[in-house]
CSV table of C-alpha atoms and ligand atoms in Angstrom, one decimal:
chain,number,residue,atom,x,y,z
Y,1288,MET,CA,121.0,85.8,76.2
Y,1289,SER,CA,119.8,84.6,79.6
Y,1290,VAL,CA,116.5,86.4,79.7
Y,1291,GLN,CA,113.8,83.8,79.0
Y,1292,VAL,CA,111.4,84.8,76.2
Y,1293,ILE,CA,107.9,83.3,76.6
Y,1294,ARG,CA,105.2,83.6,73.9
Y,1295,THR,CA,102.1,82.0,75.4
Y,1296,LYS,CA,100.2,82.3,78.7
Y,1297,ASP,CA,100.3,78.5,79.2
Y,1298,ASP,CA,104.1,78.5,78.9
Y,1299,LEU,CA,104.3,81.5,81.3
Y,1300,ARG,CA,102.2,79.8,83.9
Y,1301,ALA,CA,104.3,76.6,83.5
Y,1302,ALA,CA,107.5,78.6,84.0
Y,1303,LEU,CA,106.3,80.4,87.1
Y,1304,ARG,CA,104.6,77.5,88.9
Y,1305,PRO,CA,107.9,75.9,90.2
Y,1306,ARG,CA,109.2,79.3,91.2
Y,1307,ARG,CA,106.1,80.1,93.2
Y,1308,ARG,CA,106.1,76.6,94.8
Y,1309,ALA,CA,109.7,77.3,95.9
Y,1310,GLY,CA,108.5,80.3,97.8
Y,1311,GLU,CA,109.9,82.9,95.4
Y,1312,THR,CA,108.1,86.2,95.0
Y,1313,ILE,CA,107.1,87.4,91.5
Y,1314,GLY,CA,107.2,91.0,90.2
Y,1315,LEU,CA,105.4,92.1,87.1
Y,1316,VAL,CA,106.3,95.0,84.9
Y,1317,PRO,CA,103.7,95.6,82.1
Y,1318,THR,CA,105.0,97.4,79.0
Y,1319,MET,CA,104.3,98.1,75.4
Y,1320,GLY,CA,108.1,97.9,74.6
Y,1321,TYR,CA,110.4,100.2,72.8
Y,1322,LEU,CA,112.1,100.5,76.2
Y,1323,HIS,CA,113.6,103.6,77.7
Y,1324,ASP,CA,115.0,104.5,81.1
Y,1325,GLY,CA,111.5,104.9,82.5
Y,1326,HIS,CA,110.7,101.3,81.8
Y,1327,LEU,CA,114.1,100.2,83.1
Y,1328,ALA,CA,113.5,102.1,86.4
Y,1329,LEU,CA,110.4,99.9,86.8
Y,1330,ILE,CA,112.4,96.7,86.1
Y,1331,ARG,CA,115.1,97.8,88.6
Y,1332,ALA,CA,112.4,98.5,91.2
Y,1333,ALA,CA,111.0,95.0,90.6
Y,1334,ARG,CA,114.4,93.5,90.7
Y,1335,GLU,CA,115.1,95.0,94.1
Y,1336,ARG,CA,111.9,93.7,95.7
Y,1337,CYS,CA,111.1,90.4,94.0
Y,1338,ASP,CA,112.9,87.1,93.3
Y,1339,VAL,CA,111.5,86.7,89.8
Y,1340,VAL,CA,110.9,89.7,87.5
Y,1341,VAL,CA,108.5,89.2,84.6
Y,1342,MET,CA,108.3,92.0,82.0
Y,1343,SER,CA,105.4,91.8,79.6
Y,1344,LEU,CA,106.0,93.2,76.1
Y,1345,PHE,CA,102.7,93.7,74.3
Y,1346,VAL,CA,101.4,96.5,72.2
Y,1347,ASN,CA,97.8,96.2,73.4
Y,1348,PRO,CA,95.4,96.9,70.5
Y,1349,THR,CA,92.3,97.3,72.7
Y,1350,GLN,CA,93.7,100.5,74.3
Y,1351,PHE,CA,94.1,102.3,71.0
Y,1352,ARG,CA,91.3,104.3,69.5
Y,1353,GLU,CA,90.5,104.2,65.8
Y,1354,GLY,CA,92.9,106.6,64.1
Y,1355,GLU,CA,95.5,106.4,66.9
Y,1356,ASP,CA,99.1,105.1,66.4
Y,1357,LEU,CA,98.6,101.3,66.9
Y,1358,GLU,CA,100.2,100.4,63.5
Y,1359,SER,CA,103.0,103.0,63.8
Y,1360,TYR,CA,103.8,102.4,67.5
Y,1361,PRO,CA,107.6,101.9,67.6
Y,1362,ARG,CA,108.7,98.3,68.0
Y,1363,ASP,CA,112.2,96.8,68.4
Y,1364,GLU,CA,112.0,93.4,70.2
Y,1365,GLU,CA,115.6,92.5,69.9
Y,1366,ARG,CA,116.8,95.8,71.5
Y,1367,ASP,CA,114.1,95.5,74.2
Y,1368,LEU,CA,115.2,92.0,75.2
Y,1369,ALA,CA,118.8,93.1,75.6
Y,1370,LEU,CA,117.8,96.2,77.7
Y,1371,ALA,CA,115.3,94.2,79.8
Y,1372,GLU,CA,117.9,91.6,80.6
Y,1373,GLU,CA,120.5,94.3,81.5
Y,1374,ALA,CA,118.1,95.9,83.9
Y,1375,GLY,CA,117.4,92.6,85.6
Y,1376,ALA,CA,114.3,91.0,84.0
Y,1377,ASP,CA,114.3,87.2,84.2
Y,1378,ILE,CA,111.3,86.5,81.9
Y,1379,VAL,CA,110.0,88.6,79.0
Y,1380,TYR,CA,106.4,87.6,78.1
Y,1381,ALA,CA,105.8,88.7,74.5
Y,1382,PRO,CA,102.6,87.1,73.4
Y,1383,SER,CA,100.8,87.4,70.1
Y,1384,VAL,CA,97.5,89.3,69.8
Y,1385,GLU,CA,95.7,85.9,69.4
Y,1386,ASP,CA,97.2,84.5,72.6
Y,1387,VAL,CA,95.8,87.5,74.5
Y,1388,TYR,CA,92.5,87.9,72.6
Y,1389,PRO,CA,91.4,84.5,71.3
Y,1390,ASN,CA,88.6,84.3,68.8
Y,1391,GLY,CA,85.3,85.3,70.3
Y,1392,PHE,CA,86.9,87.4,73.1
Y,1393,ALA,CA,84.0,89.2,74.7
Y,1394,THR,CA,84.8,90.1,78.3
Y,1395,TRP,CA,85.9,93.5,79.6
Y,1396,VAL,CA,87.1,94.9,82.8
Y,1397,GLU,CA,85.8,98.4,83.3
Y,1398,VAL,CA,86.6,100.8,86.2
Y,1399,GLY,CA,83.9,103.4,86.9
Y,1400,GLY,CA,83.8,105.9,89.8
Y,1401,GLY,CA,84.6,108.8,87.6
Y,1402,LEU,CA,88.2,107.7,87.2
Y,1403,THR,CA,88.1,106.7,83.5
Y,1404,ASP,CA,85.9,109.4,81.8
Y,1405,VAL,CA,88.0,112.4,82.8
Y,1406,LEU,CA,91.5,113.7,81.7
Y,1407,CYS,CA,92.7,111.2,79.0
Y,1408,GLY,CA,89.4,109.2,79.4
Y,1409,ASP,CA,87.2,112.1,78.4
Y,1410,PRO,CA,85.1,111.0,75.4
Y,1411,GLY,CA,86.5,113.8,73.3
Y,1412,ARG,CA,90.1,112.6,74.0
Y,1413,ARG,CA,91.2,109.0,74.2
Y,1414,GLY,CA,87.9,108.1,75.8
Y,1415,PRO,CA,86.9,105.6,78.6
Y,1416,ASP,CA,87.5,102.6,76.2
Y,1417,HIS,CA,91.2,103.4,76.3
Y,1418,PHE,CA,91.2,102.5,80.0
Y,1419,ARG,CA,88.9,99.6,79.5
Y,1420,GLY,CA,91.6,98.2,77.2
Y,1421,VAL,CA,94.3,98.9,79.8
Y,1422,THR,CA,92.4,97.4,82.7
Y,1423,THR,CA,91.3,94.3,80.7
Y,1424,VAL,CA,94.9,93.5,79.6
Y,1425,VAL,CA,96.3,94.2,83.0
Y,1426,ALA,CA,93.7,92.1,84.7
Y,1427,LYS,CA,94.6,89.2,82.4
Y,1428,LEU,CA,98.3,89.7,83.2
Y,1429,PHE,CA,97.5,89.7,86.9
Y,1430,ASN,CA,95.6,86.4,86.5
Y,1431,THR,CA,98.3,84.7,84.5
Y,1432,VAL,CA,101.3,85.9,86.4
Y,1433,GLU,CA,99.8,86.2,89.9
Y,1434,PRO,CA,102.4,88.7,90.8
Y,1435,ASP,CA,103.2,89.6,94.4
Y,1436,ALA,CA,104.0,93.1,93.3
Y,1437,SER,CA,103.3,95.0,90.0
Y,1438,PHE,CA,105.1,98.1,88.9
Y,1439,PHE,CA,103.6,101.2,87.1
Y,1440,GLY,CA,105.1,104.6,86.2
Y,1441,GLN,CA,103.9,107.8,87.8
Y,1442,LYS,CA,104.2,109.3,84.2
Y,1443,ASP,CA,100.8,107.6,83.5
Y,1444,ALA,CA,99.3,108.8,86.8
Y,1445,GLN,CA,95.7,108.3,85.8
Y,1446,GLN,CA,96.5,104.7,84.6
Y,1447,ALA,CA,98.2,103.9,87.9
Y,1448,ILE,CA,95.2,105.3,89.8
Y,1449,VAL,CA,92.7,103.3,87.7
Y,1450,ILE,CA,94.7,100.1,88.1
Y,1451,ARG,CA,95.0,100.6,91.8
Y,1452,ARG,CA,91.2,100.9,92.0
Y,1453,MET,CA,90.7,97.8,89.8
Y,1454,ALA,CA,93.1,95.7,92.0
Y,1455,ARG,CA,91.3,96.8,95.1
Y,1456,ASP,CA,87.8,96.3,93.8
Y,1457,LEU,CA,88.4,92.9,92.2
Y,1458,ASP,CA,90.5,91.6,95.1
Y,1459,PHE,CA,93.7,91.1,93.1
Y,1460,ARG,CA,96.3,90.4,95.8
Y,1461,THR,CA,99.2,92.1,94.0
Y,1462,GLU,CA,100.8,95.1,95.6
Y,1463,ILE,CA,100.7,98.1,93.2
Y,1464,VAL,CA,103.9,100.0,93.2
Y,1465,THR,CA,104.1,103.4,91.5
Y,1466,VAL,CA,107.6,104.4,90.3
Y,1467,PRO,CA,108.6,108.1,89.9
Y,1468,THR,CA,108.7,109.6,86.4
Y,1469,VAL,CA,112.1,109.3,84.7
Y,1470,ARG,CA,113.0,112.4,82.7
Y,1471,GLU,CA,115.5,113.6,80.1
Y,1472,PRO,CA,118.0,116.1,81.4
Y,1473,ASP,CA,115.9,119.0,80.1
Y,1474,GLY,CA,112.8,117.7,82.0
Y,1475,LEU,CA,110.9,116.0,79.2
Y,1476,ALA,CA,109.3,112.8,80.6
Y,1477,MET,CA,110.7,109.8,78.8
Y,1478,SER,CA,108.2,108.1,76.5
Y,1479,SER,CA,108.3,105.7,73.6
Y,1480,ARG,CA,106.3,108.3,71.7
Y,1481,ASN,CA,109.0,110.9,72.0
Y,1482,THR,CA,110.5,109.3,68.9
Y,1483,TYR,CA,107.6,110.9,66.9
Y,1484,LEU,CA,109.1,114.4,67.7
Y,1485,SER,CA,110.8,116.4,65.0
Y,1486,PRO,CA,114.0,118.2,66.2
Y,1487,ALA,CA,112.0,121.4,66.5
Y,1488,ASP,CA,109.2,119.8,68.4
Y,1489,ARG,CA,111.7,118.0,70.6
Y,1490,GLU,CA,112.9,121.5,71.6
Y,1491,ARG,CA,109.4,122.7,72.5
Y,1492,ALA,CA,108.4,119.5,74.3
Y,1493,PRO,CA,110.1,120.3,77.7
Y,1494,ALA,CA,107.6,123.2,78.1
Y,1495,LEU,CA,105.1,120.6,79.4
Y,1496,TYR,CA,107.3,119.9,82.5
Y,1497,ARG,CA,108.3,123.5,82.7
Y,1498,ALA,CA,104.7,124.5,82.9
Y,1499,LEU,CA,104.0,121.9,85.6
Y,1500,ARG,CA,107.0,123.1,87.6
Y,1501,THR,CA,105.8,126.7,87.2
Y,1502,ALA,CA,102.4,125.7,88.7
Y,1503,GLN,CA,104.2,123.8,91.5
Y,1504,GLU,CA,106.4,126.8,92.4
Y,1505,ALA,CA,103.4,129.1,92.3
Y,1506,VAL,CA,101.6,126.9,94.8
Y,1507,GLU,CA,104.6,126.7,97.0
Y,1508,GLY,CA,104.8,130.5,96.9
Y,1509,GLY,CA,101.2,130.7,98.1
Y,1510,ALA,CA,99.2,131.1,94.9
Y,1511,SER,CA,95.8,129.5,94.5
Y,1512,LEU,CA,95.5,126.5,92.2
Y,1513,ASP,CA,93.6,128.6,89.7
Y,1514,ASP,CA,96.4,131.2,89.5
Y,1515,ALA,CA,99.1,128.4,89.4
Y,1516,LEU,CA,97.3,126.8,86.4
Y,1517,ALA,CA,97.1,130.1,84.7
Y,1518,ASP,CA,100.8,130.6,85.1
Y,1519,ALA,CA,101.4,127.1,83.7
Y,1520,ARG,CA,99.1,127.8,80.7
Y,1521,ARG,CA,101.2,130.9,79.9
Y,1522,VAL,CA,104.4,128.8,79.7
Y,1523,LEU,CA,102.7,126.4,77.3
Y,1524,THR,CA,101.4,129.3,75.2
Y,1525,GLU,CA,104.8,130.9,75.0
Y,1526,ALA,CA,106.1,127.5,73.6
Y,1527,GLY,CA,103.2,127.5,71.1
Y,1528,ILE,CA,101.5,124.6,72.8
Y,1529,GLU,CA,97.8,124.4,73.1
Y,1530,PRO,CA,97.0,121.8,75.8
Y,1531,GLU,CA,94.3,119.2,75.3
Y,1532,TYR,CA,93.9,119.6,79.1
Y,1533,LEU,CA,95.7,121.1,82.0
Y,1534,GLU,CA,93.9,120.3,85.1
Y,1535,ALA,CA,94.2,120.0,88.9
Y,1536,ARG,CA,92.4,117.0,90.4
Y,1537,TYR,CA,92.6,115.2,93.7
Y,1538,ALA,CA,95.0,112.3,93.3
Y,1539,ASP,CA,92.8,109.8,95.1
Y,1540,ASP,CA,89.5,110.1,93.2
Y,1541,LEU,CA,90.3,112.5,90.3
Y,1542,THR,CA,87.5,114.9,91.2
Y,1543,PRO,CA,88.3,118.5,90.3
Y,1544,ALA,CA,90.5,120.3,92.9
Y,1545,ALA,CA,89.9,124.0,93.5
Y,1546,ALA,CA,91.9,124.2,96.7
Y,1547,PHE,CA,94.0,122.1,99.0
Y,1548,ASP,CA,92.0,120.1,101.5
Y,1549,GLY,CA,94.8,118.0,102.8
Y,1550,ARG,CA,94.7,115.5,100.0
Y,1551,PRO,CA,97.5,115.4,97.3
Y,1552,VAL,CA,96.6,117.2,94.1
Y,1553,LEU,CA,97.5,115.9,90.7
Y,1554,VAL,CA,98.3,118.6,88.1
Y,1555,ALA,CA,98.1,116.8,84.8
Y,1556,VAL,CA,98.7,118.0,81.2
Y,1557,ALA,CA,98.2,116.4,77.8
Y,1558,ALA,CA,99.2,118.2,74.6
Y,1559,ARG,CA,99.9,117.4,71.0
Y,1560,VAL,CA,103.3,118.5,70.1
Y,1561,GLY,CA,103.8,118.0,66.4
Y,1562,ALA,CA,103.2,114.3,65.6
Y,1563,ALA,CA,103.3,113.2,69.3
Y,1564,ARG,CA,100.6,113.3,71.9
Y,1565,LEU,CA,102.4,113.8,75.2
Y,1566,ILE,CA,101.3,113.6,78.8
Y,1567,ASP,CA,102.9,114.6,82.1
Y,1568,ASN,CA,102.0,115.4,85.7
Y,1569,VAL,CA,103.2,116.5,89.1
Y,1570,VAL,CA,101.6,115.8,92.5
Y,1571,LEU,CA,101.4,118.7,94.8
Y,1572,GLY,CA,100.9,118.6,98.6
Y,1573,PRO,CA,99.4,121.6,100.4
Y,1574,PRO,CA,101.8,124.6,100.3
Y,1575,SER,CA,105.0,124.0,102.2
Y,1576,GLU,CA,104.7,120.2,101.9
Y,1577,ALA,CA,107.1,118.2,99.7
Y,1578,GLU,CA,105.8,116.3,96.6
Y,1579,THR,CA,103.7,113.4,97.8
Y,1580,PRO,CA,103.3,110.2,95.8
Y,1581,ALA,CA,99.8,109.5,94.4
Y,1582,GLU,CA,98.9,106.7,96.7
C,468,AMP,P1,104.3,101.9,78.1
C,468,AMP,O1,105.2,101.0,77.5
C,468,AMP,O2,104.4,103.3,77.6
C,468,AMP,O3,102.9,101.4,78.2
C,468,AMP,O4,104.7,102.0,79.7
C,468,AMP,C1,104.9,100.9,80.5
C,468,AMP,C2,105.1,101.3,81.9
C,468,AMP,O5,106.2,102.2,82.0
C,468,AMP,C3,103.9,102.1,82.4
C,468,AMP,O6,103.6,101.7,83.8
C,468,AMP,C4,104.3,103.5,82.4
C,468,AMP,O7,103.7,104.4,83.3
C,468,AMP,C5,105.8,103.4,82.6
C,468,AMP,N1,106.6,104.5,82.2
C,468,AMP,C6,106.5,105.0,80.9
C,468,AMP,N2,107.3,106.1,80.8
C,468,AMP,C7,107.8,106.3,82.0
C,468,AMP,C8,108.7,107.3,82.6
C,468,AMP,N3,109.2,108.3,81.9
C,468,AMP,N4,109.0,107.2,83.9
C,468,AMP,C9,108.5,106.2,84.7
C,468,AMP,N5,107.7,105.2,84.2
C,468,AMP,C10,107.4,105.3,82.9
């Protein structure tokens, strides 16, 4: 295997130093592993733009709430290494929890601005501490890797928005690239957590994207956002899915969107389908405009 597996941040810095000195650009793809085509799209995007591609592979305990799936989160490092290499990763950084969070770890990176206490960050859902865990580990990765560009999936739209704000506010010099959501043929957004779906739940799960597309088509047909969300909700109900949330928010600051004001609107959904908590989203432009990335 030619992909280099690195276990500590000191070894990672040592491996990257000569590459950076030689003028090579570095791309970072943070993941929690159990790779699917969504992750591989991020690695390929990094491969296209950067000389050195670093994928991190770390199930980050601080972004899981008590009672969530930290222990049962699917893991298969050997398979991940083979897939990462095939997609073009040069280095896989797979640290231990102790390497990332040494004894006495007590420093956190927290993004405010109303970005982390809504949608998945609502205290009644995963809560703002989920994003605090994400931004802390990503900030640490940015510091260790010093990437020229970092790649995140549109599937986790709120996460990408939060990280973009963190990078801007804390002067990280990395470019944040958002990669479109990769889907199964029936529309279900790929996710490591899809493995939790029973065959019957797997059949119901594409209703999330169907609902989002229904809202999108309603808006394109001239419906109000409220009516479009009501149409989407009906699609979920028909599939027996009660969403945790189904909301329209402006994609730049995540404030509630009641109407188009020229800014892209994120329509985001989260729902428990059997044993899996699934999320998905689409970004809508004003009626008659094509889908706009959440930049
Ligand atoms: P995870 O391993 O689930 O933490 O995801 C690692 C990265 O892959 C994040 O930036 C995700 O947004 C991205 N990602 C996960 N699923 C998809 C998908 N279906 N399409 C595109 N990117 C994805």
